XYZ file of C-alpha atoms in Angstrom:
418
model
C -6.387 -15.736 -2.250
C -3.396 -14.715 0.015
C -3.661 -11.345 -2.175
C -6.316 -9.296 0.910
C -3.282 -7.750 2.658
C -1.463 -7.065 -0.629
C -4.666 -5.483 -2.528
C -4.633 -1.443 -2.001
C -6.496 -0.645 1.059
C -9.741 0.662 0.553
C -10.818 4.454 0.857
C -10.058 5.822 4.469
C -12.774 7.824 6.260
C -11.603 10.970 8.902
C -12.339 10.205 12.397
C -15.143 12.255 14.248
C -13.891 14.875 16.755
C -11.176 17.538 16.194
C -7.832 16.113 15.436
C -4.594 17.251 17.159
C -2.456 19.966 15.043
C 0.846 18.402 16.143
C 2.053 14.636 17.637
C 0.819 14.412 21.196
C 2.982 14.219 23.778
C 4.353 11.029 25.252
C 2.607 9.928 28.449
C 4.937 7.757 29.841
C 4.137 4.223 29.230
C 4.773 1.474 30.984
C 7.009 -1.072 29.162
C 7.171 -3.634 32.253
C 3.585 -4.552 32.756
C 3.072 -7.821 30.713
C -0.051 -9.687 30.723
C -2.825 -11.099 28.133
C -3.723 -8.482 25.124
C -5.525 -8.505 22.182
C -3.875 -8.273 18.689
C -6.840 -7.063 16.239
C -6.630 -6.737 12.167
C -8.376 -7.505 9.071
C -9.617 -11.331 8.333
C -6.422 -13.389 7.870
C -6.735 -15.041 4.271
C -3.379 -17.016 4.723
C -4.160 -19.251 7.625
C -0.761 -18.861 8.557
C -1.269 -15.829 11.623
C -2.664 -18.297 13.675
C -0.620 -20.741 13.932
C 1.767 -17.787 14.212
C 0.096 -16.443 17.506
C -0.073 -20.364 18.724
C 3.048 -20.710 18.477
C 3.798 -17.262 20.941
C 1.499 -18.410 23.101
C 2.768 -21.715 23.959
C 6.286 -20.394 24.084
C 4.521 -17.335 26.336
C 1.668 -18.758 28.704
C 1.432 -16.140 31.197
C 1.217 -13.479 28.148
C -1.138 -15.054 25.825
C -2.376 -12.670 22.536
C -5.747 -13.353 21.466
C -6.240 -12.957 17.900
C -9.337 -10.606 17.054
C -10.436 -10.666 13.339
C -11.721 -8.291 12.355
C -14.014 -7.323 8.529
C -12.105 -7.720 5.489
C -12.799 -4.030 4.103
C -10.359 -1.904 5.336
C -13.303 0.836 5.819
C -14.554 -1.402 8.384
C -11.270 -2.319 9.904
C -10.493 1.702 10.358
C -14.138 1.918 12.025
C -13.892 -0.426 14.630
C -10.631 0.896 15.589
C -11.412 4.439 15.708
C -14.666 3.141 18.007
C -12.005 2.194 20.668
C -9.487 5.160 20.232
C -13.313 7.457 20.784
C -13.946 5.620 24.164
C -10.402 5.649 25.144
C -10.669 1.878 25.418
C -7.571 -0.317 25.051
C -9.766 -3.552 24.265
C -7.190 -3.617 21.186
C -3.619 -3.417 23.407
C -2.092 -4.248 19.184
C -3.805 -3.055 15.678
C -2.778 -3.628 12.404
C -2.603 -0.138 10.973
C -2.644 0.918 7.058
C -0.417 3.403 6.308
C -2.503 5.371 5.193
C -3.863 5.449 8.841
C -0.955 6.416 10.558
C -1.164 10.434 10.612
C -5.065 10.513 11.472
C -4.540 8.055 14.785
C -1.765 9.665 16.051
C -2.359 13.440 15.572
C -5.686 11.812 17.418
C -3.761 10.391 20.398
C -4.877 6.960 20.006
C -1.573 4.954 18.836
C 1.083 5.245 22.014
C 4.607 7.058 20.526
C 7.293 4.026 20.472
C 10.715 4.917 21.633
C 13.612 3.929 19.493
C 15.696 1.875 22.174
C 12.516 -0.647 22.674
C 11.644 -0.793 18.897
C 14.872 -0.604 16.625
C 14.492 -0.076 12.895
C 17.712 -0.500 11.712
C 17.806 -2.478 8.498
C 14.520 -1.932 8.182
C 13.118 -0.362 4.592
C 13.449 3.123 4.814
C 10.001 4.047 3.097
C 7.982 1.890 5.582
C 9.752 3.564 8.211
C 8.949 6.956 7.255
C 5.438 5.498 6.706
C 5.220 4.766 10.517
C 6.269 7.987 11.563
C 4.395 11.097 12.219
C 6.071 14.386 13.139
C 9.524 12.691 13.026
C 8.210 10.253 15.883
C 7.201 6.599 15.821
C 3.841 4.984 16.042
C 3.679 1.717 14.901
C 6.567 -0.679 13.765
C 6.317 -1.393 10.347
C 5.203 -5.006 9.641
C 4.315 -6.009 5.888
C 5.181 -4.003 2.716
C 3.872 -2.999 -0.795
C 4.953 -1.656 -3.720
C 3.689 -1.617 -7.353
C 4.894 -3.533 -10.327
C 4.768 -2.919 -14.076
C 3.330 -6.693 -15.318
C 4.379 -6.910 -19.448
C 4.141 -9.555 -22.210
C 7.962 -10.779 -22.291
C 6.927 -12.856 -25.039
C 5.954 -10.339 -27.362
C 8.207 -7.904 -26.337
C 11.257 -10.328 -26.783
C 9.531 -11.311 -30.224
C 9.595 -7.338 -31.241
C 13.626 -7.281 -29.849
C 12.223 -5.066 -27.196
C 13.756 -4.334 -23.521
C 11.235 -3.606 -20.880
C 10.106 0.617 -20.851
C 11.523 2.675 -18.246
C 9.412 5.873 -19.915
C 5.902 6.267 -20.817
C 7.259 7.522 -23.869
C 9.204 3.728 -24.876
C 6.084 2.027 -23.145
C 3.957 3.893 -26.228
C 6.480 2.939 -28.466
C 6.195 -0.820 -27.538
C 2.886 -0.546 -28.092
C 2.996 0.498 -31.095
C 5.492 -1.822 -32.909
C 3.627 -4.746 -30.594
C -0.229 -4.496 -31.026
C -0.359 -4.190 -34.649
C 0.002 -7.630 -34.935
C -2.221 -8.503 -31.656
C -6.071 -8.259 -32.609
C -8.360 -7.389 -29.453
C -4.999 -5.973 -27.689
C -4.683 -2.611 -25.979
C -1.513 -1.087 -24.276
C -2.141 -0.472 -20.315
C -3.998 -0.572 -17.682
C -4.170 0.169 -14.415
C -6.962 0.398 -11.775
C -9.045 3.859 -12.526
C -12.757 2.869 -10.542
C -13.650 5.654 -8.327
C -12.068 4.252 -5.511
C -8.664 4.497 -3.398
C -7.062 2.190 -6.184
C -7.734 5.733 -8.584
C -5.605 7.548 -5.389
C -3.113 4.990 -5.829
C -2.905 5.182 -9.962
C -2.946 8.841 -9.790
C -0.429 9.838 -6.908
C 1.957 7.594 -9.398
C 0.997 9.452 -12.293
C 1.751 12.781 -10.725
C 4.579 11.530 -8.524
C 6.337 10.023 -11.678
C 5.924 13.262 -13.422
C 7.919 15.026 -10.987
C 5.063 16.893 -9.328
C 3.452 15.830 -5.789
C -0.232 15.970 -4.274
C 1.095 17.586 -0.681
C 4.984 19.033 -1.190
C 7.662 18.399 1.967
C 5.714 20.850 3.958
C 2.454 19.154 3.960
C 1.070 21.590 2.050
C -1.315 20.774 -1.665
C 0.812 21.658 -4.318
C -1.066 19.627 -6.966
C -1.514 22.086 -9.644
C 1.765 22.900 -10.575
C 2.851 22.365 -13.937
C 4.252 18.640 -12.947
C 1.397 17.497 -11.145
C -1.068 18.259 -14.367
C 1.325 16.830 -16.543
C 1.119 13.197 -14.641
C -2.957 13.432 -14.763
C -2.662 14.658 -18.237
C -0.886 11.603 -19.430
C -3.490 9.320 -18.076
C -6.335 11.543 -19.871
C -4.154 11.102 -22.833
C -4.475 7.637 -22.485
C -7.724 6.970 -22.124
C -8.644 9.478 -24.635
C -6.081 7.748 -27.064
C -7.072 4.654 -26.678
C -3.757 3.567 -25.469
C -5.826 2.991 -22.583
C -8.952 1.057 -23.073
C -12.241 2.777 -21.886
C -13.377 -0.050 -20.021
C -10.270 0.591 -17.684
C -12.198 3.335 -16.582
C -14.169 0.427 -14.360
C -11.682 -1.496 -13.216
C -9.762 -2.828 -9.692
C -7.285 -5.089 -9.007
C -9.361 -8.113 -9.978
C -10.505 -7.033 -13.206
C -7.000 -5.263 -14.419
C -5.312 -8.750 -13.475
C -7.833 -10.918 -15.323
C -7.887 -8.315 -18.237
C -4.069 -8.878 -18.602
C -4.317 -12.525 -17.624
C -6.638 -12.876 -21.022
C -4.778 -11.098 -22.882
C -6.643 -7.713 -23.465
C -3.508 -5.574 -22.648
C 0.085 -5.480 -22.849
C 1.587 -4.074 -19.663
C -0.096 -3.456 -16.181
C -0.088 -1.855 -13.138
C -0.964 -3.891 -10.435
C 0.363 -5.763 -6.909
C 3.222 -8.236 -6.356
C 0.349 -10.916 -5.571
C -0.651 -11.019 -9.504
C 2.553 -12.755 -9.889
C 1.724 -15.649 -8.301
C -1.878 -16.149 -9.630
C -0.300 -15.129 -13.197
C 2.154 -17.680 -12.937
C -0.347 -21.116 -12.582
C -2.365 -19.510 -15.531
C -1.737 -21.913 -18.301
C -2.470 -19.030 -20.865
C -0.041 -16.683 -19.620
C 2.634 -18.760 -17.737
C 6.103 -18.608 -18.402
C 5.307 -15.528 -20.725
C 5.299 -12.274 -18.632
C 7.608 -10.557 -16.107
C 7.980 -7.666 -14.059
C 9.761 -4.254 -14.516
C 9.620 -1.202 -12.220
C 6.787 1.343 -13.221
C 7.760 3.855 -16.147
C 7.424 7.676 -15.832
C 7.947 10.821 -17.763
C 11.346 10.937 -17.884
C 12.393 7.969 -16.292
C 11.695 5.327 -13.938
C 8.497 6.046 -12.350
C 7.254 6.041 -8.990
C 5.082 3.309 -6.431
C 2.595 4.571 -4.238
C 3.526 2.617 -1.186
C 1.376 0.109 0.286
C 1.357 -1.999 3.578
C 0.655 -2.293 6.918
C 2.176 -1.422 10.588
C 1.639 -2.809 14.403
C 0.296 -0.231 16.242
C 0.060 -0.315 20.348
C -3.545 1.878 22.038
C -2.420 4.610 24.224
C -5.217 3.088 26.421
C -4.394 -0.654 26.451
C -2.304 -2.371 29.290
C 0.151 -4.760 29.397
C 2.368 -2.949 26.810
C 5.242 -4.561 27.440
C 3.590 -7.709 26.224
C 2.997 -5.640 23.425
C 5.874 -4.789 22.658
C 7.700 -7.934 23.283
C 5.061 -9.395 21.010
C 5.764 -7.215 18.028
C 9.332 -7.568 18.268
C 8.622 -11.542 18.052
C 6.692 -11.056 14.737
C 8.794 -8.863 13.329
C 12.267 -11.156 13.464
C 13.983 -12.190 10.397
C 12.756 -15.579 10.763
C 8.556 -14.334 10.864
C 9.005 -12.379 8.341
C 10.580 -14.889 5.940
C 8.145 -17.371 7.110
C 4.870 -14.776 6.382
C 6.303 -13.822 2.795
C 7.328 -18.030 2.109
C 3.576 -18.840 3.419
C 1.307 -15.607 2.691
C 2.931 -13.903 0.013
C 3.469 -10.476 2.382
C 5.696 -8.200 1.577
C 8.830 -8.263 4.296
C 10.166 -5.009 5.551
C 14.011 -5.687 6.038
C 16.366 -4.835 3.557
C 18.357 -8.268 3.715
C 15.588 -10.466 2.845
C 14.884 -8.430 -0.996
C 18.779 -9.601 -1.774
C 18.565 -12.781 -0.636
C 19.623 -14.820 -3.529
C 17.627 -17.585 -2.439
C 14.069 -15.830 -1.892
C 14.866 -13.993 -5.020
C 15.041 -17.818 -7.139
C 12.204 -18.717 -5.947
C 9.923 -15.031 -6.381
C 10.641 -13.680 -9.473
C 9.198 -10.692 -8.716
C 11.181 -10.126 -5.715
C 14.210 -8.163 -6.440
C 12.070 -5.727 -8.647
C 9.612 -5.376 -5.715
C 12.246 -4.282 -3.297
C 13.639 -2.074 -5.457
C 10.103 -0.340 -6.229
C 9.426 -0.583 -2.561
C 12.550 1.573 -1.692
C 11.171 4.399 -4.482
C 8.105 4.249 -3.298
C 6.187 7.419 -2.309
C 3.357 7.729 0.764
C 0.094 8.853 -0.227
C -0.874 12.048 1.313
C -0.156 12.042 5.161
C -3.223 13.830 6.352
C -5.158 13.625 9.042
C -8.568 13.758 7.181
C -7.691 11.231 4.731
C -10.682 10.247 3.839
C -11.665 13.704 2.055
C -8.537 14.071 0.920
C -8.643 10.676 -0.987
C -12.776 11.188 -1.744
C -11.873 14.896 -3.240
C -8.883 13.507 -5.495
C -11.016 10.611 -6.942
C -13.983 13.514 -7.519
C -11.635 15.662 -9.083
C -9.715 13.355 -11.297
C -12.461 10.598 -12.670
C -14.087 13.236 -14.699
C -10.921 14.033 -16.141
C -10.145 10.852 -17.083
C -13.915 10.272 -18.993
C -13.134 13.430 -20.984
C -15.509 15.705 -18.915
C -12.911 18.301 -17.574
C -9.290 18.991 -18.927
C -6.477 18.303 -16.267
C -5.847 21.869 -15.163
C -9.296 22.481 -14.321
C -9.537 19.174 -12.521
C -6.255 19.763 -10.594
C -6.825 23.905 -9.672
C -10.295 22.376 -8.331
C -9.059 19.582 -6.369
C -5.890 22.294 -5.417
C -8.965 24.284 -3.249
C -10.635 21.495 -2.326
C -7.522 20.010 -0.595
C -6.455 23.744 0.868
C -9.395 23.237 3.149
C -8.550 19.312 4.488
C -4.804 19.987 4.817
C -4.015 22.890 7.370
């Protein structure tokens, strides 16, 4: 599948040492020294990076990147790189960073600040951007994108005379003039394992209520009245059964098949079900997309993707940089979402009339993309996601009400976030 960079990353672990309180300053880099680097990131599933990085190389022979591979789980991505920002080694001069990494390697000095006149980010999507930055300063230049989609039976909801829900309130409603007539069919689902797809599913929940897990201050402000009413809505669903209980269990993989087979109605999943939906004979031609409901209105995406990141330590950054800006023209980026399904991060390319004809899901994804919300930009994000999935999953198997779960998880997170 071309779907590992557009699957959620997995769970994020805090780096060892004490991390900086505030962006370190900038040392000063130097942006003329050129020479071989390494580029490191996760195993590329698309086959298309190398012949990328080929392709710079025999266009750049005196500044050749060697392509480093690196695990496929994102825990073991974040490890190796941490090893080198501990030693202070710049073995990787270029990383591919999650964003959910962002906050923990810079407050930790190990991503070099990038200054705006050598990496521009104009017409670049806005929420990526932001995703890049820590204290109001650049890191890494954003490089792939993500956002969530709302997957539904257009079949049966054109059969029913039905539009597609902007409310969890009208997706409830669908259900229930739909599934009557559909035996062994439930309503949603969504990814709810104990892992950082739960995160994902329940920053959306509270983020689409109106309520937030860290408020504009970077403070936890998850039990407020907002925040309890986007868990409680999942507890509702579960408890319901407008959520099945086997959800409860359930990634990417086994949310896609589930709705692939025909065991639910709408889901919550990743642009890269869309193309693996559409050669299903059982399903093709009979679903679309739709931007996620919320409470009131239109919900909200937990945003997803990736950024290039250069090692305070590493030399040669103005190969670097000359080699990000390469990957990152219109032309790559067209080329990596054509071949690899990735998620582009310039405006122009999600109203591109002739991209959106040929991925449906396009247009919708931009537009969910631009919504989108970060998860919590912490510097221990790794407890911060592990004490959200222990406070929530109990909630959602009916073993603690919402309030509880999100006043515990309020204290818990009062002692990562400071």
């Amino acid at each position: 599948l071309s779907a590992g960079a557009l699957l959620v990353t997995a769970a994020c672990s805090s780096g060892a040492g004490t991390p900086a309180t505030s962006a370190p300053a900038d040392s000063g880099a130097n942006w003329d020294e050129v020479g071989p680097i390494v580029y490191a990131q996760g195993k590329d599933t698309s086959g298309n990076l190398k012949s990328e990085i080929d392709e710079w190389n025999e266009a750049n022979p005196n500044e050749k990147v060697e392509l480093r591979e690196l695990s496929e789980s994102a825990d073991e991505q974040r490890a190796e790189m941490i090893k080198r920002g501990q030693s202070k080694s710049g073995e990787f001069a270029v990383m591919s960073v999650d964003v959910v990494w962002t906050a923990e390697f810079a407050a930790n000095g190990w991503l070099e600040e990038l200054p705006a006149d050598k990496f521009p980010t104009t017409g670049y999507l806005q929420a990526a951007v932001d995703s890049a930055t820590y204290f109001n300063k650049l890191y890494a230049m954003p490089s792939t994108s993500d956002g969530a989609l709302l997957y539904y039976r257009k079949d049966l909801l054109d059969k029913a005379g039905l539009q597609p829900p902007t409310t969890w309130d009208d997706m409830k409603a669908a259900c229930d003039k739909v599934l009557p007539g559909q035996s062994g069919m439930s309503c949603y689902g969504g990814q709810f394992q104990k892992y950082e797809g739960l995160t994902v599913n329940v920053a959306e929940a509270i983020n689409s209520a109106g309520g937030a897990i860290l408020n504009e201050q970077g403070q936890p402000s998850v039990n407020t009245a907002e925040a309890v009413a986007g868990l409680q809505w999942m507890v509702d669903g579960f408890k319901s059964g407008m959520i099945p209980k086997e959800a409860i269990t359930w990634k990417e993989e086994e949310s896609r098949t589930a709705f692939q087979s025909g065991k639910i109605l709408f889901l919550r999943n990743w642009p890269y079900v869309y193309n693996l939906a559409s050669k299903d004979k059982k399903i093709a031609g009979n679903f679309a997309v739709a931007p996620l409901p919320g409470k009131a209105g239109p919900g909200v995406s937990t945003l997803g993707g990736h950024s290039f990141g250069i090692s305070k330590f590493a030399k040669n950054k103005g190969t670097a940089m000359k080699f990000i800006n390469w990957m990152q023209t219109k032309e790559n980026q067209t080329r990596r979402l054509e071949v690899s399904s990735l998620a582009p991060v310039l405006e122009e390319l999600y109203d591109d009339p002739a991209l959106q004809a040929k991925f449906g899901y396009l247009k919708t994804l931009g537009d969910s993309i631009r919504n989108a919300k970060p998860r919590p930009k912490a510097v221990k994000y790794n407890d911060v996601t592990l004490a959200i999935q222990d406070a929530v999953y109990p909630a959602l198997q009916g073993q603690k009400d919402a309030q509880t779960a999100l006043n515990e998880l309020q204290t818990k997170l009062q002692t990562l976030v400071q």
